[in-house]
């Protein structure tokens, strides 16, 4: 055994023995104390939490980032309580701490796990300066409904992309070792199926068949567990009639029984007591019972556990063994974080806030997250030398707080550089700039300033229109039933368009918006999400061609909200729509009999395709895919097939392309999606260069959970595509043959 492995083994064995010896000394009250997380937001926490800390009744605190107060809390817990157990200090460090990065949905558009990992690392180092040692991220809820405000916090609709980026974020937060200075424990949330809330309304009900849980919603959590995530958080939502926070099937049978997860599970905020609101329990006492026996190890910001767990143990309804298991998992994380050796924080031992590393990473993330949705006549990049004047218009051109996005409790607005300021700095005196906000905010219906925007546009060589949503319009509890541009923005676009100058729309938003009303009114659309503190410089670099856009959509953009759910990995159905078998409502004859046109899965009043598909994103160069091929026509279970393509940069500029591999299992005992992302890679090519890009596919990568809930790979024909979007054209195929190469239904 290598010394490193031996050290690791000894460390784990060492922790386990230290946990055992500590627990042997603990009273039931002290054990339950470890299962309680209290909010520390009411005034000076050491004053009003001091007594409970001294009594050993608190295992963790949440929402305190004053390092002196945190150090005092830790001092009381370790020096003035009977057993001196240090505290977990939790905080939502979702996309940066002081230095704010693009929202996770924007980071997903980078398709760059290394960049996501670096962002999480930087965020951990900044958060750790305040004594925070636990974050409630990554959020890995598969999100296929852009009405849902929390899609902003997600990595989008795709199982593989979410899994890879969630694992990367875990690595970033937790570092090489949890007890490294600056490492913080991560928390994969919200287990499970939260993204499937009905109508995209936050906290609403979810109904998800087991095969879909296993083939879609569970997978990113398993990826985070495989990456070593320390904790999981339960979802608020009702899952198939049993709220996740009281659901022993997911929290015990799957999480512990099948996956062997040995970290701990924390409830969401007060979600234990909400079991009564759901209608699962009569009162807090029953809620404590249901959550504890389902597998919730720690209660966040509630007092059901502290008020009622002891009675259930003393009455025998809850086994002491279950309490011991929960406490052991919590203490293990505390030991692994090194808190028993060092619970005091010295900010000076960590890098400065807003370090060059942090700002560079935030800028790169903002640059790579922006998606060029359209670019007619190659209007972008703007040629500074050819422009005398530019009009910068719209409510989001100079909104330094709004561009930070949701979940930025600790974000430093002073670090936020807006597009207006960055463009002004970039062009200097070379180009005359006119700035017209035109709307007080994105929701404004007052258009009395529009004439000034039109006047500025008519005097300019190009118009930059900054549109979208403020950060408050996405995030938790901020779902929208209509996801168009709010307020009178569409009218602003039309009025500015009428001035007859080239119009580039730059959109800052926390979700995919329906853009059908403006897509033909503008020459280009750059979708920047909420790009974080460095959004301005990144957007300026992209608009003026310092960098070429390379972002790719992590979520499908519907033409209208009525198409939702619409996502790339849909099932084919028995009557799939084609261009031939659909008709538009405007083309229906006045008196059309019932069976007068094709019967297929489409809407009469919109096209059956999305406005922009998953994986879409343009560049300032052109990438061409040729000669896709598979290394084998047939492979056996356990084999690898290599799928390759020749990628050419046939344009004029060096740029990066996210090359994507999709597969389809044509026939299986459970219908399979028409496409599933199975690989992706960012590739940088000089103009004129060609490179062969290859992906190795093991048959295991093609497994799915079948009717019996078991993971399986079935023989049969597979299609494979490689391209720059989910509507990639280059296709090849291969067949998995059964060991005895039998023929039959699925062979
Ligand atoms: C919130 C969120 C959860 C967050 C927690 C702590 O309600 O649902 O994602 O981590 O409370 O702030």
XYZ file of C-alpha atoms and ligand atoms in Angstrom:
759
model
C 0.000 0.000 0.000
C 1.523 3.383 -1.017
C 2.377 5.784 1.763
C -0.281 8.177 0.468
C -2.915 5.455 0.495
C -1.658 4.257 3.866
C -1.971 7.782 5.199
C -5.456 7.994 3.730
C -6.368 4.634 5.274
C -4.889 5.581 8.603
C -6.653 8.911 8.434
C -10.017 7.297 7.835
C -9.363 4.648 10.470
C -8.113 7.348 12.751
C -11.271 9.402 12.223
C -13.543 6.412 12.770
C -11.859 5.560 16.074
C -11.952 9.194 17.173
C -15.662 9.381 16.336
C -16.319 6.212 18.300
C -14.444 7.371 21.365
C -16.158 10.773 21.320
C -19.608 9.271 20.908
C -18.996 6.929 23.818
C -18.882 10.034 25.995
C -21.922 11.794 24.555
C -25.328 12.018 26.189
C -28.477 11.666 24.089
C -29.053 15.413 24.372
C -25.539 16.124 23.103
C -26.013 13.685 20.219
C -29.264 15.339 19.183
C -27.521 18.697 19.536
C -25.191 17.700 16.712
C -28.248 17.118 14.509
C -29.385 20.725 14.873
C -28.343 23.648 12.678
C -29.384 27.058 13.981
C -29.530 30.318 12.111
C -27.134 32.937 13.383
C -28.679 35.976 11.821
C -30.354 37.649 14.782
C -27.859 40.138 16.122
C -24.605 39.065 17.769
C -24.866 35.288 17.647
C -22.491 34.473 20.524
C -24.847 36.361 22.831
C -28.075 34.570 22.005
C -26.622 31.193 20.984
C -24.015 31.052 23.752
C -26.068 29.073 26.243
C -27.134 26.452 23.698
C -23.531 26.110 22.555
C -22.332 25.604 26.129
C -25.054 22.990 26.578
C -23.813 21.151 23.488
C -27.160 21.635 21.745
C -25.839 23.004 18.417
C -24.012 21.075 15.714
C -23.974 23.804 13.107
C -24.848 27.427 12.476
C -25.965 29.017 9.241
C -25.744 32.489 7.718
C -22.993 34.120 9.722
C -19.978 35.503 7.874
C -18.414 37.792 10.494
C -15.153 35.976 11.152
C -14.744 37.411 14.635
C -18.236 36.323 15.638
C -17.674 32.920 14.066
C -14.391 32.523 15.933
C -16.188 33.413 19.169
C -18.893 30.850 18.449
C -16.204 28.236 17.820
C -14.388 29.274 20.974
C -17.501 28.879 23.095
C -18.319 25.525 21.490
C -14.817 24.131 21.909
C -13.802 25.690 25.218
C -17.000 26.173 27.181
C -19.020 23.071 26.356
C -18.517 19.707 28.063
C -17.038 17.908 25.046
C -15.745 20.842 23.009
C -17.189 19.795 19.659
C -16.563 22.467 16.972
C -19.279 23.802 14.702
C -20.053 23.404 11.042
C -20.569 26.914 9.663
C -22.838 26.768 6.632
C -23.418 29.349 3.903
C -24.824 29.361 0.365
C -21.696 29.866 -1.703
C -23.425 29.166 -4.999
C -21.453 30.964 -7.711
C -18.667 32.802 -5.970
C -18.416 34.472 -2.603
C -17.202 38.106 -2.770
C -16.019 37.687 -6.353
C -19.222 36.687 -8.097
C -19.067 34.286 -11.029
C -21.750 33.690 -13.659
C -24.839 31.971 -12.309
C -24.454 28.175 -12.458
C -26.659 28.034 -15.582
C -24.189 30.420 -17.193
C -21.230 28.400 -15.977
C -22.923 25.368 -17.515
C -22.846 27.179 -20.868
C -19.039 27.037 -20.701
C -19.146 23.223 -20.824
C -15.821 23.540 -19.021
C -15.477 21.377 -15.885
C -11.993 22.693 -15.138
C -13.285 26.261 -15.152
C -16.225 25.364 -12.914
C -13.833 23.632 -10.526
C -11.541 26.664 -10.458
C -14.495 28.938 -9.744
C -15.580 26.788 -6.825
C -12.013 26.693 -5.501
C -11.725 30.454 -5.601
C -15.111 30.781 -3.910
C -14.083 28.355 -1.174
C -10.872 30.265 -0.465
C -12.823 33.509 -0.161
C -15.628 32.032 1.945
C -13.164 30.307 4.278
C -11.743 33.689 5.295
C -15.003 34.297 7.194
C -14.999 30.946 9.000
C -17.454 29.307 6.604
C -16.539 25.590 6.336
C -19.626 24.196 4.547
C -21.436 25.385 1.442
C -24.849 24.358 0.143
C -23.711 23.712 -3.408
C -23.582 22.316 -6.089
C -27.258 22.406 -6.930
C -27.623 19.500 -9.377
C -31.350 19.428 -9.980
C -32.000 18.568 -13.607
C -34.024 21.548 -14.844
C -36.197 21.249 -17.916
C -38.664 24.015 -17.140
C -37.375 27.575 -17.597
C -40.460 28.924 -15.828
C -38.800 27.589 -12.644
C -36.778 30.349 -11.047
C -34.185 27.919 -9.733
C -33.078 26.868 -13.202
C -30.692 29.782 -12.680
C -28.898 27.806 -9.962
C -28.826 24.614 -11.986
C -26.559 23.316 -14.727
C -29.569 22.904 -17.024
C -31.417 19.994 -18.611
C -28.742 17.448 -19.392
C -27.826 14.506 -17.176
C -24.191 14.230 -18.307
C -23.421 17.956 -18.317
C -24.960 18.396 -14.861
C -23.143 15.344 -13.535
C -19.742 16.420 -14.845
C -20.081 20.024 -13.669
C -21.570 19.088 -10.317
C -18.640 16.760 -9.671
C -16.225 19.499 -10.755
C -17.790 21.940 -8.308
C -17.476 19.374 -5.509
C -13.774 18.972 -6.296
C -13.317 22.735 -6.318
C -14.965 23.308 -2.959
C -13.439 20.306 -1.199
C -9.964 20.511 -2.726
C -7.377 17.757 -2.344
C -8.376 17.256 1.273
C -11.131 18.665 3.437
C -8.618 19.732 6.060
C -6.581 21.787 3.613
C -6.723 25.472 4.529
C -9.507 26.934 2.379
C -11.334 23.694 1.641
C -15.000 23.633 2.581
C -17.471 20.758 2.636
C -19.813 20.660 -0.344
C -23.491 19.735 -0.425
C -25.265 18.277 -3.455
C -28.847 19.515 -3.514
C -31.853 19.155 -3.617
C -32.382 15.436 -3.362
C -34.423 14.606 -5.331
C -36.385 15.609 -8.401
C -36.939 19.244 -7.374
C -36.530 20.469 -10.966
C -39.665 18.610 -12.001
C -42.049 20.838 -10.022
C -45.388 21.125 -11.775
C -45.706 24.215 -14.039
C -42.262 25.316 -12.918
C -43.811 26.731 -9.780
C -41.270 26.557 -6.979
C -41.977 24.185 -4.069
C -44.789 22.536 -6.093
C -45.456 18.838 -6.430
C -43.341 16.400 -8.403
C -44.444 13.077 -9.814
C -41.562 11.119 -11.235
C -41.622 7.412 -12.171
C -38.825 5.368 -10.658
C -37.170 4.727 -14.033
C -37.047 8.478 -14.663
C -35.684 9.129 -11.179
C -32.926 6.615 -11.858
C -32.165 7.516 -15.481
C -32.377 11.285 -15.006
C -32.762 12.927 -11.591
C -30.608 10.638 -9.423
C -27.596 10.497 -11.725
C -26.008 13.900 -10.954
C -26.256 13.157 -7.235
C -24.510 9.822 -7.728
C -21.819 11.650 -9.730
C -21.298 14.075 -6.850
C -21.139 11.200 -4.378
C -18.585 9.466 -6.596
C -16.638 12.745 -6.531
C -16.624 12.595 -2.722
C -19.284 15.137 -1.778
C -19.553 15.384 1.997
C -23.261 16.101 2.335
C -26.597 16.093 0.541
C -29.608 18.315 1.114
C -33.205 17.198 0.817
C -35.677 18.936 -1.423
C -38.720 20.896 -0.241
C -40.866 19.157 -2.802
C -43.419 16.390 -2.530
C -42.071 13.397 -4.455
C -44.795 10.975 -5.571
C -46.832 11.752 -2.466
C -43.999 11.538 0.064
C -42.075 14.807 0.555
C -38.354 14.308 -0.046
C -37.533 15.326 3.536
C -39.585 12.400 4.831
C -38.875 9.951 2.029
C -37.070 6.852 3.247
C -37.007 5.344 -0.242
C -34.613 7.981 -1.564
C -32.835 8.855 1.705
C -32.254 5.333 3.000
C -33.064 2.615 0.464
C -31.310 4.346 -2.452
C -28.821 6.704 -0.822
C -27.532 4.325 1.840
C -28.711 0.899 0.696
C -27.835 1.082 -2.976
C -25.220 3.825 -3.182
C -23.527 3.381 0.199
C -23.325 7.141 0.721
C -21.460 7.751 3.996
C -21.752 11.517 4.220
C -24.628 13.186 5.994
C -27.997 14.539 4.874
C -29.258 17.940 5.919
C -32.845 19.054 5.493
C -33.658 22.178 3.582
C -34.630 25.297 5.524
C -37.311 24.231 8.021
C -38.397 21.480 5.616
C -38.715 19.043 8.514
C -41.542 21.041 10.072
C -43.044 21.601 6.640
C -43.905 17.895 6.504
C -46.982 18.918 8.491
C -47.848 21.576 5.916
C -47.522 18.980 3.186
C -50.045 16.916 5.084
C -47.708 14.043 5.899
C -47.779 14.612 9.674
C -50.006 15.993 12.408
C -47.396 18.077 14.238
C -43.719 18.867 14.760
C -43.192 15.784 16.868
C -44.383 13.519 14.079
C -42.394 15.535 11.570
C -39.245 14.961 13.589
C -40.048 11.258 13.694
C -40.697 10.984 9.956
C -37.584 12.930 8.945
C -35.265 11.160 11.380
C -36.470 7.706 10.454
C -36.436 8.541 6.724
C -32.746 9.476 6.937
C -32.347 13.202 7.588
C -29.277 13.515 9.785
C -29.415 17.257 10.503
C -32.319 19.698 10.672
C -31.646 23.081 9.077
C -33.145 26.133 10.755
C -35.938 24.388 12.604
C -36.475 23.022 16.123
C -38.420 19.826 15.551
C -35.365 17.714 16.304
C -34.292 19.674 19.369
C -37.829 19.667 20.781
C -38.968 16.141 19.957
C -36.292 13.638 18.964
C -35.306 12.720 22.507
C -38.860 11.682 23.400
C -38.993 9.369 20.376
C -35.723 7.720 21.365
C -36.734 7.378 25.007
C -40.072 5.863 23.964
C -38.289 3.447 21.640
C -40.023 4.716 18.474
C -36.650 5.864 17.131
C -33.692 3.531 17.616
C -30.733 5.042 19.360
C -28.708 3.312 16.636
C -30.300 5.618 14.054
C -29.294 8.665 16.091
C -25.785 7.282 16.541
C -25.455 6.708 12.792
C -26.515 10.276 12.031
C -24.204 11.791 14.632
C -21.285 9.640 13.517
C -21.680 10.924 9.961
C -21.773 14.533 11.131
C -18.767 14.138 13.442
C -16.839 12.364 10.684
C -17.136 15.424 8.447
C -16.049 17.662 11.326
C -12.970 15.501 11.947
C -12.185 15.337 8.221
C -12.432 19.128 8.008
C -9.761 19.265 10.707
C -12.030 21.304 12.972
C -10.972 19.467 16.117
C -7.375 20.517 15.441
C -8.191 24.043 14.225
C -11.603 25.653 14.475
C -10.401 29.266 14.627
C -10.037 31.111 11.325
C -7.105 33.369 10.494
C -8.138 35.278 7.350
C -4.496 36.236 6.846
C -3.641 32.602 6.194
C -5.757 32.684 3.036
C -5.476 34.589 -0.269
C -6.855 38.105 -0.449
C -10.459 38.569 -1.489
C -10.836 39.461 -5.184
C -7.372 38.180 -5.957
C -6.062 38.279 -9.499
C -6.729 34.548 -9.653
C -10.348 35.144 -8.661
C -10.981 38.007 -11.054
C -9.245 36.250 -13.945
C -11.298 33.098 -13.354
C -14.520 35.099 -13.100
C -13.721 36.913 -16.329
C -12.859 33.716 -18.197
C -16.047 32.106 -16.919
C -18.130 35.087 -18.041
C -16.433 35.079 -21.441
C -16.911 31.351 -22.041
C -20.478 31.362 -20.684
C -21.893 33.816 -23.237
C -23.744 32.139 -26.099
C -23.975 33.724 -29.520
C -27.484 32.734 -30.561
C -27.576 34.526 -33.914
C -25.209 36.710 -35.907
C -26.724 37.741 -39.219
C -24.329 39.077 -41.831
C -21.521 38.557 -39.302
C -22.476 41.878 -37.796
C -20.384 40.807 -34.812
C -17.619 41.309 -33.867
C -17.884 45.090 -34.082
C -14.946 46.608 -35.916
C -13.948 49.483 -33.670
C -11.982 51.181 -36.429
C -14.999 51.191 -38.723
C -17.366 52.723 -36.208
C -17.806 56.400 -35.413
C -20.642 56.077 -32.971
C -22.420 53.372 -30.992
C -25.681 53.659 -29.066
C -25.799 51.666 -25.841
C -29.417 51.277 -24.816
C -31.469 49.377 -22.249
C -32.140 48.752 -18.562
C -29.370 46.157 -18.153
C -26.403 47.919 -19.724
C -25.342 49.493 -16.472
C -26.924 47.398 -13.683
C -23.980 46.279 -11.594
C -26.020 44.494 -8.918
C -28.436 42.848 -11.360
C -25.726 41.252 -13.470
C -24.503 39.353 -10.407
C -27.593 37.155 -10.520
C -29.440 35.281 -7.793
C -27.968 33.777 -4.589
C -25.208 36.295 -4.025
C -25.648 37.142 -0.354
C -21.952 37.974 -0.031
C -21.233 39.275 -3.506
C -19.282 42.516 -3.553
C -21.142 44.879 -5.876
C -18.090 47.137 -5.883
C -16.288 44.483 -7.901
C -19.016 44.389 -10.532
C -18.039 46.007 -13.854
C -20.994 46.642 -16.141
C -21.035 46.348 -19.937
C -21.542 50.123 -20.247
C -18.406 50.869 -18.249
C -16.393 48.162 -19.968
C -17.423 49.290 -23.447
C -16.621 52.894 -22.572
C -13.187 51.837 -21.335
C -12.631 49.623 -24.354
C -13.404 52.164 -27.074
C -11.953 55.149 -25.279
C -12.107 58.271 -27.484
C -12.082 56.288 -30.731
C -15.854 55.958 -30.881
C -18.619 58.320 -29.808
C -20.878 56.550 -27.320
C -24.449 57.453 -26.475
C -26.044 55.755 -23.478
C -29.827 55.718 -23.014
C -31.273 53.536 -20.255
C -34.748 53.995 -21.786
C -36.466 51.974 -19.050
C -36.190 52.286 -15.284
C -36.069 48.499 -15.087
C -36.905 45.470 -17.203
C -40.526 45.415 -16.001
C -41.258 49.048 -16.744
C -44.275 49.823 -18.921
C -43.409 53.495 -19.242
C -42.105 54.185 -22.736
C -41.779 57.943 -22.492
C -38.005 57.652 -22.790
C -38.127 55.508 -25.901
C -37.873 58.508 -28.198
C -34.439 59.244 -26.743
C -33.373 55.677 -27.493
C -34.640 55.960 -31.062
C -32.861 59.286 -31.490
C -29.583 57.813 -30.212
C -29.990 54.785 -32.454
C -30.631 56.896 -35.545
C -27.380 58.778 -34.948
C -25.262 55.665 -34.460
C -23.463 53.178 -36.681
C -24.572 50.308 -34.451
C -26.943 49.781 -31.535
C -26.178 47.618 -28.512
C -29.458 46.781 -26.759
C -29.032 45.385 -23.228
C -32.216 43.532 -22.332
C -33.377 40.750 -20.029
C -34.414 40.298 -16.406
C -33.142 41.650 -13.120
C -31.720 39.063 -10.752
C -34.867 39.145 -8.589
C -36.865 37.569 -11.437
C -35.128 34.222 -11.060
C -33.856 32.152 -8.170
C -35.752 30.562 -5.298
C -39.501 31.225 -5.221
C -39.170 33.443 -8.316
C -40.830 31.423 -11.063
C -42.584 33.050 -14.020
C -45.591 31.770 -15.931
C -44.655 33.871 -18.972
C -40.926 33.864 -19.757
C -40.860 36.571 -22.388
C -38.886 39.779 -22.036
C -40.651 41.582 -19.182
C -42.165 45.029 -19.405
C -42.150 46.946 -22.657
C -38.757 45.663 -23.862
C -40.171 44.147 -27.043
C -41.676 47.518 -27.975
C -38.316 49.152 -27.252
C -36.653 46.703 -29.651
C -39.227 47.456 -32.352
C -38.896 51.216 -31.946
C -35.104 51.089 -32.016
C -35.166 48.687 -34.958
C -37.218 51.185 -36.906
C -34.288 53.589 -36.809
C -32.763 51.319 -39.428
C -29.361 50.753 -37.876
C -27.717 47.384 -37.069
C -29.055 46.151 -33.721
C -27.220 43.715 -31.456
C -29.181 42.419 -28.477
C -27.191 41.414 -25.400
C -29.456 39.595 -22.966
C -28.829 39.231 -19.240
C -31.230 36.773 -17.609
C -31.434 33.923 -15.119
C -33.228 31.499 -17.419
C -33.936 30.830 -21.091
C -36.421 33.479 -22.234
C -38.861 33.166 -25.120
C -37.362 35.473 -27.742
C -39.673 34.836 -30.681
C -40.933 38.428 -30.560
C -37.494 39.910 -31.119
C -35.454 37.222 -32.867
C -36.241 38.644 -36.311
C -36.014 42.254 -35.149
C -32.299 42.157 -34.302
C -29.208 41.240 -36.271
C -27.433 39.405 -33.463
C -28.173 38.021 -30.014
C -25.490 37.423 -27.396
C -26.948 35.628 -24.358
C -24.841 36.459 -21.312
C -27.078 35.022 -18.523
C -26.256 36.871 -15.293
C -22.522 36.937 -15.910
C -21.250 38.008 -12.510
C -18.766 40.680 -11.528
C -16.629 40.460 -14.658
C -19.582 40.366 -17.023
C -18.852 43.793 -18.431
C -15.271 43.227 -19.562
C -16.191 39.787 -20.860
C -19.063 41.148 -22.943
C -16.899 43.955 -24.279
C -14.178 41.472 -25.275
C -16.776 39.401 -27.106
C -18.553 42.295 -28.822
C -15.313 43.708 -30.196
C -13.752 40.373 -31.092
C -10.961 40.153 -28.536
C -12.487 36.776 -27.833
C -14.826 34.678 -29.940
C -17.995 33.431 -28.294
C -17.735 29.736 -27.395
C -20.678 29.147 -25.059
C -23.211 26.437 -25.831
C -26.772 26.275 -24.481
C -27.191 24.070 -21.386
C -30.962 24.366 -21.730
C -33.358 24.415 -24.657
C -34.897 27.758 -25.661
C -38.601 27.285 -26.412
C -40.393 29.355 -29.033
C -43.203 29.962 -26.581
C -43.935 28.986 -23.013
C -46.631 26.560 -24.109
C -44.012 24.240 -25.554
C -42.607 23.492 -22.088
C -41.363 20.905 -21.295
C -39.183 20.835 -24.370
C -35.693 19.419 -24.126
C -33.277 17.597 -26.401
C -33.400 14.136 -24.794
C -37.117 13.643 -25.275
C -38.646 10.307 -26.236
C -39.639 9.715 -29.855
C -43.227 8.738 -29.178
C -45.331 6.799 -31.639
C -46.229 9.758 -33.864
C -43.224 12.047 -33.915
C -43.666 15.359 -35.737
C -41.831 16.005 -38.991
C -41.845 18.983 -41.309
C -44.179 16.935 -43.523
C -46.829 15.897 -41.037
C -47.527 19.151 -39.239
C -49.486 22.258 -40.165
C -49.622 25.744 -38.700
C -52.832 27.209 -37.406
C -52.584 30.029 -39.901
C -52.539 27.545 -42.768
C -55.637 25.603 -41.831
C -58.491 25.895 -44.313
C -61.485 27.827 -43.045
C -63.631 24.741 -42.698
C -61.172 21.931 -42.143
C -62.720 18.523 -41.343
C -61.391 16.661 -38.295
C -58.961 14.403 -40.142
C -57.834 16.930 -42.691
C -54.141 16.853 -41.831
C -51.443 14.809 -40.160
C -51.840 13.398 -36.709
C -48.527 13.817 -34.894
C -47.048 15.229 -31.686
C -47.059 18.962 -32.384
C -48.826 22.206 -31.443
C -51.062 23.829 -34.049
C -49.843 27.318 -33.175
C -46.069 26.894 -33.159
C -43.326 24.918 -34.798
C -42.466 21.662 -33.019
C -38.773 22.522 -32.770
C -37.275 24.862 -30.177
C -36.174 28.361 -31.084
C -32.610 27.378 -30.131
C -31.687 23.774 -29.265
C -29.621 22.429 -26.398
C -25.908 22.660 -27.240
C -26.384 25.537 -29.708
C -23.881 28.374 -29.837
C -22.225 30.247 -32.708
C -18.662 31.446 -33.063
C -16.868 34.182 -35.024
C -15.366 31.437 -37.078
C -17.044 28.486 -38.757
C -16.481 24.941 -37.630
C -17.164 22.097 -40.015
C -17.579 18.443 -39.114
C -16.639 15.775 -41.631
C -16.154 12.069 -41.903
C -17.759 10.796 -38.711
C -16.925 7.141 -38.188
C -17.077 4.367 -35.631
C -14.076 2.124 -35.006
C -16.286 -0.991 -35.098
C -19.560 -1.909 -36.740
C -20.192 -4.389 -33.929
C -18.955 -4.628 -30.358
C -19.692 -6.961 -27.511
C -20.747 -6.061 -24.000
C -17.703 -4.765 -22.175
C -16.017 -3.481 -25.337
C -15.139 0.080 -26.370
C -16.087 1.707 -29.644
C -14.314 4.878 -30.705
C -16.397 7.471 -32.531
C -14.372 10.050 -34.415
C -14.880 13.082 -36.584
C -12.667 15.527 -38.444
C -13.217 19.050 -37.167
C -12.137 21.956 -39.334
C -11.907 25.641 -38.515
C -12.985 26.888 -41.914
C -13.215 30.503 -40.849
C -10.848 33.386 -40.352
C -10.248 33.482 -36.597
C -8.845 31.208 -33.932
C -11.651 30.014 -31.671
C -12.869 27.286 -29.365
C -15.618 24.822 -30.165
C -17.426 22.524 -27.738
C -17.536 19.258 -29.628
C -20.483 17.131 -28.531
C -21.124 13.386 -28.835
C -24.691 12.101 -28.698
C -26.032 8.564 -28.950
C -29.400 6.914 -29.373
C -30.346 3.407 -28.386
C -32.819 2.636 -31.164
C -34.637 -0.286 -29.550
C -34.712 -1.310 -25.869
C -37.024 -2.839 -23.306
C -37.660 0.702 -22.060
C -37.977 3.409 -24.693
C -34.857 5.507 -24.787
C -34.416 9.232 -25.588
C -33.870 10.280 -29.188
C -30.505 11.660 -28.092
C -28.327 11.536 -25.018
C -25.113 13.496 -24.563
C -22.319 10.991 -23.994
C -19.249 13.161 -24.305
C -18.026 16.710 -24.913
C -14.752 18.502 -25.260
C -13.610 22.090 -25.768
C -11.226 22.286 -28.723
C -9.249 25.363 -29.819
C -8.343 25.545 -33.494
C -6.408 28.009 -35.590
C -8.136 29.149 -38.800
C -7.610 26.552 -41.494
C -6.659 23.827 -39.056
C -8.297 20.407 -38.952
C -8.167 17.975 -36.058
C -9.567 14.504 -35.562
C -11.637 14.376 -32.409
C -12.332 10.960 -30.941
C -14.520 9.739 -28.111
C -14.192 6.299 -26.559
C -17.548 4.801 -25.681
C -17.577 1.822 -23.339
C -20.760 -0.218 -23.512
C -21.187 0.732 -19.856
C -21.653 4.339 -20.956
C -24.785 3.161 -22.761
C -26.397 1.585 -19.706
C -29.796 2.583 -18.421
C -32.078 1.522 -15.594
C -34.660 -0.857 -17.019
C -38.186 -1.804 -16.061
C -36.900 -3.687 -13.028
C -34.907 -0.709 -11.818
C -31.690 -2.554 -12.528
C -28.851 -1.041 -14.533
C -28.560 -2.766 -17.877
C -26.994 -2.565 -21.339
C -29.020 -4.215 -24.060
C -27.687 -5.420 -27.376
C -28.944 -3.563 -30.438
C -28.316 -0.780 -32.887
C -27.021 2.597 -31.726
C -26.750 5.865 -33.647
C -24.009 8.308 -32.761
C -23.690 11.961 -33.679
C -20.840 14.406 -33.226
C -21.386 18.101 -33.744
C -21.534 21.565 -32.279
C -25.133 21.219 -31.092
C -27.775 18.630 -30.229
C -29.099 18.972 -33.785
C -25.774 17.712 -35.117
C -26.042 16.219 -38.582
C -22.963 13.977 -38.767
C -24.178 10.488 -37.834
C -22.712 7.025 -37.707
C -23.847 3.794 -36.099
C -22.653 0.642 -34.388
C -24.286 -2.410 -32.928
C -23.826 -4.074 -29.553
C -24.149 -7.791 -30.069
C -25.173 -10.249 -27.383
C -22.395 -12.508 -26.021
C -23.779 -15.496 -27.951
C -24.707 -13.113 -30.807
C -28.334 -14.304 -30.652
C -30.837 -12.528 -32.840
C -34.146 -11.407 -31.417
C -36.274 -8.478 -30.441
C -33.555 -6.364 -28.963
C -30.483 -7.900 -30.537
C -33.079 27.627 0.892
C -32.780 26.790 -0.321
C -31.518 26.002 -0.211
C -30.511 26.782 0.597
C -31.043 26.848 2.016
C -30.105 27.660 2.923
O -34.447 27.641 1.175
O -33.808 25.927 -0.796
O -31.058 25.743 -1.546
O -29.247 26.151 0.578
O -32.349 27.389 2.079
O -30.106 28.989 2.546
